[in-house]
């Protein structure tokens, strides 16, 4: 299979590139390297990955990449991922996350790419009424980031109806693991592990009772690889179904804590029901949080 990974120099994307190559696929990357790094792709470069330094919102440039690569599957991970930045600058967030997805789908339509997978987020649910949250729960984002990902999902489904492209959005919980940038959407694990290594105090925004569902990047990457092979369309949660408070996470790292006021757009409780992914992809998270955190020390 020829696979194209947008955002392939980033945290999750670079692990996905490694996994796709390990599975024997030809892999190309689109990344304009605003946040990603070629050092994340050292192993992949050694194995011949092609890197296109292209902005996903640039339609002619994306079309040229698709014509060169002729992918059988596209994994669209390139995005504006910072919730706080999305609140400060919602038009840029929409441009990258909605415009970028539309550009990927347009290029896929032009060259006849049969399968597109989108990296979506638990943030589309906002503060949900049901925990762990199933896929049929209402879409009610609390930030422009959540709204732009919900719109991107809608474009995916539209291109399935309109052009017959097989599309699937993976709504990921908070992903953690090696290569994570501490300034990302789920940077709290990276921030806390950095604080633990350097003996610093952890800053907690709010009272620390806010919860998240932490899923290890190796599990997430297995879900993407399975999704690329599968004919399933629509949306699927990629999560553990386990809820952990930020306070509890800091305690697992043995950190001293200081508390600051809570931040706008922050979800109070988040935990996703992963049952549908188990049924349709045969996927479930395997890494236990304590083991995943231990590997970051
Ligand atoms: N990290 C998480 O916990 C999490 C949770 C849910 C969803 N997601 C989604 O997963 C995807 C990957 O997230 P990540 O944590 O690996 O982030 P990341 O910032 O490490 O990776 C994103 C990559 O996209 C690239 N990029 C950004 N804008 C681009 C553009 N306009 N053109 C080309 N490249 C561009 C960046 O340079 C970076 O390499 C994103 O779509 C994000 O919204 C992440």
Short mmCIF file of C-alpha atoms and ligand atoms in Angstrom, two decimals:
data_model
loop_
_atom_site.label_atom_id
_atom_site.label_comp_id
_atom_site.label_asym_id
_atom_site.label_seq_id
_atom_site.Cartn_x
_atom_site.Cartn_y
_atom_site.Cartn_z
CA UNK A 1 0.00 0.00 0.00
CA UNK A 2 1.12 3.58 -0.66
CA UNK A 3 0.28 5.66 2.41
CA UNK A 4 0.37 9.44 2.83
CA UNK A 5 0.56 10.86 6.36
CA UNK A 6 -0.12 14.58 6.80
CA UNK A 7 1.43 15.94 9.99
CA UNK A 8 3.84 13.01 9.74
CA UNK A 9 6.72 14.87 11.42
CA UNK A 10 4.63 15.50 14.55
CA UNK A 11 4.16 13.45 17.70
CA UNK A 12 1.47 10.96 16.65
CA UNK A 13 2.19 11.21 12.90
CA UNK A 14 5.84 10.18 13.24
CA UNK A 15 4.91 7.08 15.26
CA UNK A 16 2.31 6.25 12.60
CA UNK A 17 4.93 6.59 9.85
CA UNK A 18 7.20 4.16 11.72
CA UNK A 19 4.33 1.67 12.17
CA UNK A 20 3.23 1.86 8.52
CA UNK A 21 6.79 1.31 7.33
CA UNK A 22 7.20 -1.59 9.74
CA UNK A 23 4.05 -3.10 8.20
CA UNK A 24 5.76 -2.95 4.80
CA UNK A 25 3.98 0.06 3.27
CA UNK A 26 5.50 2.81 1.11
CA UNK A 27 5.06 6.00 3.15
CA UNK A 28 5.14 9.67 2.19
CA UNK A 29 4.75 12.61 4.58
CA UNK A 30 3.27 16.08 4.18
CA UNK A 31 4.36 18.46 6.93
CA UNK A 32 5.34 22.12 6.79
CA UNK A 33 7.37 21.58 9.98
CA UNK A 34 5.78 24.40 12.00
CA UNK A 35 5.67 22.10 15.04
CA UNK A 36 6.95 18.79 13.73
CA UNK A 37 10.64 17.92 13.44
CA UNK A 38 12.60 15.81 10.96
CA UNK A 39 14.42 14.35 14.02
CA UNK A 40 11.12 12.52 14.77
CA UNK A 41 11.54 10.80 11.38
CA UNK A 42 15.20 9.76 11.67
CA UNK A 43 14.38 6.04 11.47
CA UNK A 44 11.81 6.60 8.71
CA UNK A 45 14.24 8.70 6.64
CA UNK A 46 16.75 5.85 6.87
CA UNK A 47 14.05 3.60 5.42
CA UNK A 48 13.33 5.97 2.53
CA UNK A 49 10.26 7.98 3.58
CA UNK A 50 9.52 10.88 1.19
CA UNK A 51 8.93 14.19 3.03
CA UNK A 52 6.94 16.93 1.25
CA UNK A 53 7.39 20.26 3.04
CA UNK A 54 3.95 21.48 2.06
CA UNK A 55 1.16 23.40 3.79
CA UNK A 56 -2.00 21.24 3.84
CA UNK A 57 -4.16 24.29 3.17
CA UNK A 58 -2.35 24.97 -0.16
CA UNK A 59 -4.69 23.24 -2.63
CA UNK A 60 -2.47 23.28 -5.78
CA UNK A 61 0.56 22.09 -3.77
CA UNK A 62 -1.47 19.31 -2.15
CA UNK A 63 -2.78 18.24 -5.53
CA UNK A 64 0.80 18.02 -6.83
CA UNK A 65 1.76 15.83 -3.83
CA UNK A 66 -1.22 13.53 -4.38
CA UNK A 67 -0.39 13.25 -8.09
CA UNK A 68 3.21 12.32 -7.23
CA UNK A 69 2.37 9.85 -4.44
CA UNK A 70 -0.95 8.36 -5.72
CA UNK A 71 -1.80 7.15 -2.20
CA UNK A 72 -4.06 4.18 -1.48
CA UNK A 73 -4.78 5.63 1.96
CA UNK A 74 -4.32 9.08 3.51
CA UNK A 75 -3.99 9.66 7.24
CA UNK A 76 -4.79 13.32 7.84
CA UNK A 77 -3.16 14.43 11.10
CA UNK A 78 -1.79 17.89 10.21
CA UNK A 79 -3.70 20.42 12.29
CA UNK A 80 -3.70 23.44 14.54
CA UNK A 81 -3.83 21.48 17.81
CA UNK A 82 -3.67 24.13 20.53
CA UNK A 83 -7.05 24.69 22.27
CA UNK A 84 -5.99 28.01 23.80
CA UNK A 85 -4.67 29.28 20.47
CA UNK A 86 -7.97 28.29 18.85
CA UNK A 87 -9.79 30.55 21.35
CA UNK A 88 -7.38 33.46 20.72
CA UNK A 89 -7.35 33.02 16.92
CA UNK A 90 -10.38 31.00 15.78
CA UNK A 91 -10.09 31.97 12.10
CA UNK A 92 -6.57 30.49 11.80
CA UNK A 93 -7.76 27.35 13.59
CA UNK A 94 -10.67 27.02 11.14
CA UNK A 95 -8.43 27.75 8.15
CA UNK A 96 -5.97 24.97 9.04
CA UNK A 97 -8.37 22.37 10.46
CA UNK A 98 -11.39 22.82 8.17
CA UNK A 99 -9.61 24.27 5.11
CA UNK A 100 -6.80 21.72 5.40
CA UNK A 101 -9.26 18.83 5.57
CA UNK A 102 -11.20 20.16 2.58
CA UNK A 103 -7.91 20.46 0.64
CA UNK A 104 -6.94 16.87 1.47
CA UNK A 105 -10.38 15.61 0.42
CA UNK A 106 -10.32 17.67 -2.78
CA UNK A 107 -6.93 16.26 -3.76
CA UNK A 108 -8.11 12.73 -2.84
CA UNK A 109 -11.13 13.18 -5.10
CA UNK A 110 -8.95 14.45 -7.98
CA UNK A 111 -6.54 11.50 -7.97
CA UNK A 112 -9.05 8.82 -6.91
CA UNK A 113 -7.67 8.08 -3.42
CA UNK A 114 -10.07 5.46 -2.02
CA UNK A 115 -9.55 5.87 1.76
CA UNK A 116 -9.05 8.89 4.08
CA UNK A 117 -8.64 8.70 7.87
CA UNK A 118 -8.94 11.88 9.98
CA UNK A 119 -7.39 12.52 13.39
CA UNK A 120 -10.32 13.90 15.37
CA UNK A 121 -10.73 14.52 19.06
CA UNK A 122 -12.74 13.88 22.22
CA UNK A 123 -13.09 17.68 22.20
CA UNK A 124 -16.03 17.43 19.77
CA UNK A 125 -18.23 16.23 22.68
CA UNK A 126 -17.48 19.20 24.96
CA UNK A 127 -18.60 18.33 28.51
CA UNK A 128 -20.73 15.29 27.69
CA UNK A 129 -23.75 14.07 29.66
CA UNK A 130 -22.69 10.42 29.42
CA UNK A 131 -19.36 9.00 30.61
CA UNK A 132 -17.68 7.04 29.14
CA UNK A 133 -19.04 8.88 26.10
CA UNK A 134 -20.27 6.83 23.12
CA UNK A 135 -20.07 8.04 19.51
CA UNK A 136 -23.81 8.85 19.26
CA UNK A 137 -23.55 11.50 22.02
CA UNK A 138 -24.30 15.10 20.95
CA UNK A 139 -21.58 17.21 19.33
CA UNK A 140 -21.19 20.22 21.65
CA UNK A 141 -17.60 21.54 21.54
CA UNK A 142 -16.39 24.10 24.08
CA UNK A 143 -13.62 25.53 21.90
CA UNK A 144 -13.06 26.56 18.27
CA UNK A 145 -10.62 23.60 18.09
CA UNK A 146 -13.43 21.15 18.94
CA UNK A 147 -15.75 22.94 16.51
CA UNK A 148 -13.22 22.85 13.65
CA UNK A 149 -12.62 19.12 14.16
CA UNK A 150 -16.40 18.51 14.18
CA UNK A 151 -16.66 20.45 10.91
CA UNK A 152 -13.75 18.46 9.45
CA UNK A 153 -15.59 15.23 10.36
CA UNK A 154 -18.66 16.57 8.59
CA UNK A 155 -16.60 17.26 5.42
CA UNK A 156 -15.30 13.70 5.57
CA UNK A 157 -18.83 12.28 5.68
CA UNK A 158 -19.94 14.67 2.94
CA UNK A 159 -17.17 13.43 0.61
CA UNK A 160 -18.29 9.86 1.30
CA UNK A 161 -21.88 10.72 0.28
CA UNK A 162 -20.94 13.00 -2.61
CA UNK A 163 -17.90 11.27 -4.12
CA UNK A 164 -17.89 7.77 -2.64
CA UNK A 165 -14.52 8.21 -0.86
CA UNK A 166 -14.36 5.85 2.11
CA UNK A 167 -13.70 8.03 5.19
CA UNK A 168 -13.33 7.43 8.91
CA UNK A 169 -12.63 9.92 11.73
CA UNK A 170 -10.88 8.64 14.85
CA UNK A 171 -11.92 10.67 17.91
CA UNK A 172 -8.86 10.33 20.09
CA UNK A 173 -8.78 10.88 23.82
CA UNK A 174 -5.61 12.44 25.30
CA UNK A 175 -2.67 10.80 23.62
CA UNK A 176 0.69 10.56 25.43
CA UNK A 177 4.06 8.96 24.84
CA UNK A 178 7.58 9.57 23.56
CA UNK A 179 8.19 12.59 21.23
CA UNK A 180 5.19 14.51 22.63
CA UNK A 181 5.64 18.26 22.57
CA UNK A 182 4.73 19.66 26.03
CA UNK A 183 2.77 22.50 24.37
CA UNK A 184 0.26 20.27 22.57
CA UNK A 185 -3.41 19.50 23.15
CA UNK A 186 -2.61 16.77 25.66
CA UNK A 187 0.75 18.11 26.72
CA UNK A 188 0.02 17.61 30.44
CA UNK A 189 1.73 14.19 30.55
CA UNK A 190 4.80 15.60 28.76
CA UNK A 191 4.79 18.65 31.07
CA UNK A 192 4.46 16.53 34.22
CA UNK A 193 7.13 14.05 33.16
CA UNK A 194 9.47 16.98 32.41
CA UNK A 195 8.69 18.50 35.84
CA UNK A 196 9.31 15.13 37.55
CA UNK A 197 12.69 14.72 35.81
CA UNK A 198 13.81 18.27 36.69
CA UNK A 199 12.34 18.31 40.23
CA UNK A 200 9.94 21.19 39.42
CA UNK A 201 6.52 21.91 40.97
CA UNK A 202 3.51 21.10 38.74
CA UNK A 203 1.09 23.94 37.95
CA UNK A 204 -2.54 22.80 37.98
CA UNK A 205 -5.20 25.01 36.36
CA UNK A 206 -8.48 24.73 38.29
CA UNK A 207 -8.83 22.40 41.26
CA UNK A 208 -7.30 19.36 39.58
CA UNK A 209 -10.56 17.36 39.58
CA UNK A 210 -10.90 17.68 35.79
CA UNK A 211 -10.48 14.26 34.23
CA UNK A 212 -9.07 12.89 31.01
CA UNK A 213 -8.79 9.51 29.29
CA UNK A 214 -5.08 8.95 28.60
CA UNK A 215 -4.27 6.62 25.70
CA UNK A 216 -0.73 5.62 24.77
CA UNK A 217 0.55 6.60 21.32
CA UNK A 218 1.46 2.98 20.47
CA UNK A 219 -2.21 2.01 20.97
CA UNK A 220 -3.38 4.99 18.91
CA UNK A 221 -1.08 4.06 16.06
CA UNK A 222 -2.45 0.50 16.00
CA UNK A 223 -5.94 1.99 15.67
CA UNK A 224 -4.84 4.12 12.68
CA UNK A 225 -3.17 1.16 10.96
CA UNK A 226 -6.30 -0.98 11.49
CA UNK A 227 -8.50 1.90 10.26
CA UNK A 228 -6.49 2.20 7.03
CA UNK A 229 -7.09 -1.47 6.23
CA UNK A 230 -10.77 -1.47 7.26
CA UNK A 231 -13.81 -0.46 5.15
CA UNK A 232 -15.57 1.07 8.21
CA UNK A 233 -16.81 4.65 7.69
CA UNK A 234 -18.08 7.37 10.03
CA UNK A 235 -16.55 8.06 13.46
CA UNK A 236 -14.94 5.90 16.14
CA UNK A 237 -13.59 6.70 19.61
CA UNK A 238 -9.97 5.74 20.27
CA UNK A 239 -9.61 5.68 24.03
CA UNK A 240 -9.19 3.49 27.09
CA UNK A 241 -12.57 4.18 28.77
CA UNK A 242 -10.62 4.96 32.00
CA UNK A 243 -10.93 8.37 33.68
CA UNK A 244 -7.95 9.92 35.51
CA UNK A 245 -7.97 13.32 37.26
CA UNK A 246 -5.18 15.80 36.61
CA UNK A 247 -4.55 15.77 40.36
CA UNK A 248 -4.27 11.95 40.27
CA UNK A 249 -1.89 12.16 37.31
CA UNK A 250 0.39 14.63 39.15
CA UNK A 251 0.35 12.27 42.16
CA UNK A 252 1.41 9.34 39.96
CA UNK A 253 4.48 11.40 39.02
CA UNK A 254 5.04 12.22 42.73
CA UNK A 255 4.92 15.96 41.98
CA UNK A 256 4.47 18.93 44.32
CA UNK A 257 1.55 21.04 43.00
CA UNK A 258 0.56 24.70 42.81
CA UNK A 259 -2.94 25.74 41.75
CA UNK A 260 -3.91 28.49 39.27
CA UNK A 261 -7.38 29.63 38.09
CA UNK A 262 -9.08 27.32 35.54
CA UNK A 263 -8.89 28.19 31.83
CA UNK A 264 -11.62 29.03 29.30
CA UNK A 265 -12.61 26.24 26.91
CA UNK A 266 -11.37 23.53 29.26
CA UNK A 267 -13.54 20.43 29.51
CA UNK A 268 -14.28 19.26 33.08
CA UNK A 269 -14.62 15.51 32.51
CA UNK A 270 -13.61 13.50 29.45
CA UNK A 271 -13.62 9.74 29.03
CA UNK A 272 -14.66 7.92 25.86
CA UNK A 273 -16.38 4.59 25.37
CA UNK A 274 -14.08 2.48 23.15
CA UNK A 275 -16.54 -0.41 22.53
CA UNK A 276 -17.39 0.48 18.92
CA UNK A 277 -13.72 0.41 17.86
CA UNK A 278 -13.40 -3.02 19.48
CA UNK A 279 -16.38 -4.29 17.44
CA UNK A 280 -15.54 -2.70 14.10
CA UNK A 281 -11.72 -2.61 14.07
CA UNK A 282 -10.93 -5.38 16.55
CA UNK A 283 -8.95 -2.70 18.41
CA UNK A 284 -8.61 -2.02 22.11
CA UNK A 285 -6.06 -0.08 24.13
CA UNK A 286 -3.45 -2.35 25.72
CA UNK A 287 -1.03 -0.05 27.57
CA UNK A 288 -1.99 0.50 31.24
CA UNK A 289 -1.44 4.14 32.27
CA UNK A 290 1.01 3.31 35.09
CA UNK A 291 3.20 1.32 32.64
CA UNK A 292 2.97 4.03 29.95
CA UNK A 293 4.01 6.73 32.44
CA UNK A 294 6.83 4.57 33.80
CA UNK A 295 8.32 4.36 30.28
CA UNK A 296 8.53 8.20 30.17
CA UNK A 297 10.56 8.61 33.36
N1 LIG B 1 -2.14 14.72 21.01
C1 LIG B 1 -3.39 14.43 21.35
O1 LIG B 1 -3.68 14.08 22.49
C2 LIG B 1 -4.50 14.49 20.34
C3 LIG B 1 -5.79 14.16 20.76
C4 LIG B 1 -6.83 14.20 19.84
C5 LIG B 1 -6.56 14.53 18.53
N2 LIG B 1 -5.30 14.87 18.15
C6 LIG B 1 -5.06 15.19 16.74
O2 LIG B 1 -4.02 14.34 16.25
C7 LIG B 1 -3.27 15.04 15.24
C8 LIG B 1 -1.80 14.99 15.56
O3 LIG B 1 -1.59 15.63 16.81
P1 LIG B 1 -0.16 15.66 17.52
O4 LIG B 1 -0.40 15.66 18.98
O5 LIG B 1 0.73 14.64 16.91
O6 LIG B 1 0.31 17.12 17.12
P2 LIG B 1 1.71 17.66 16.51
O7 LIG B 1 1.64 19.15 16.59
O8 LIG B 1 2.85 16.96 17.14
O9 LIG B 1 1.60 17.21 14.99
C9 LIG B 1 0.91 17.96 14.03
C10 LIG B 1 1.82 18.09 12.83
O10 LIG B 1 1.11 18.80 11.80
C11 LIG B 1 1.99 19.72 11.21
N3 LIG B 1 1.17 20.81 10.66
C12 LIG B 1 0.41 21.68 11.35
N4 LIG B 1 -0.21 22.53 10.50
C13 LIG B 1 0.18 22.17 9.26
C14 LIG B 1 -0.11 22.66 7.96
N5 LIG B 1 -0.92 23.72 7.78
N6 LIG B 1 0.45 22.06 6.90
C15 LIG B 1 1.30 21.00 7.06
N7 LIG B 1 1.62 20.49 8.27
C16 LIG B 1 1.06 21.08 9.35
C17 LIG B 1 2.92 20.19 12.32
O11 LIG B 1 4.16 20.70 11.83
C18 LIG B 1 3.09 18.89 13.12
O12 LIG B 1 4.21 18.15 12.66
C19 LIG B 1 -3.88 16.43 15.17
O13 LIG B 1 -4.82 16.45 14.12
C20 LIG B 1 -4.58 16.60 16.50
O14 LIG B 1 -5.65 17.51 16.41
C21 LIG B 1 -4.25 14.84 19.03
#
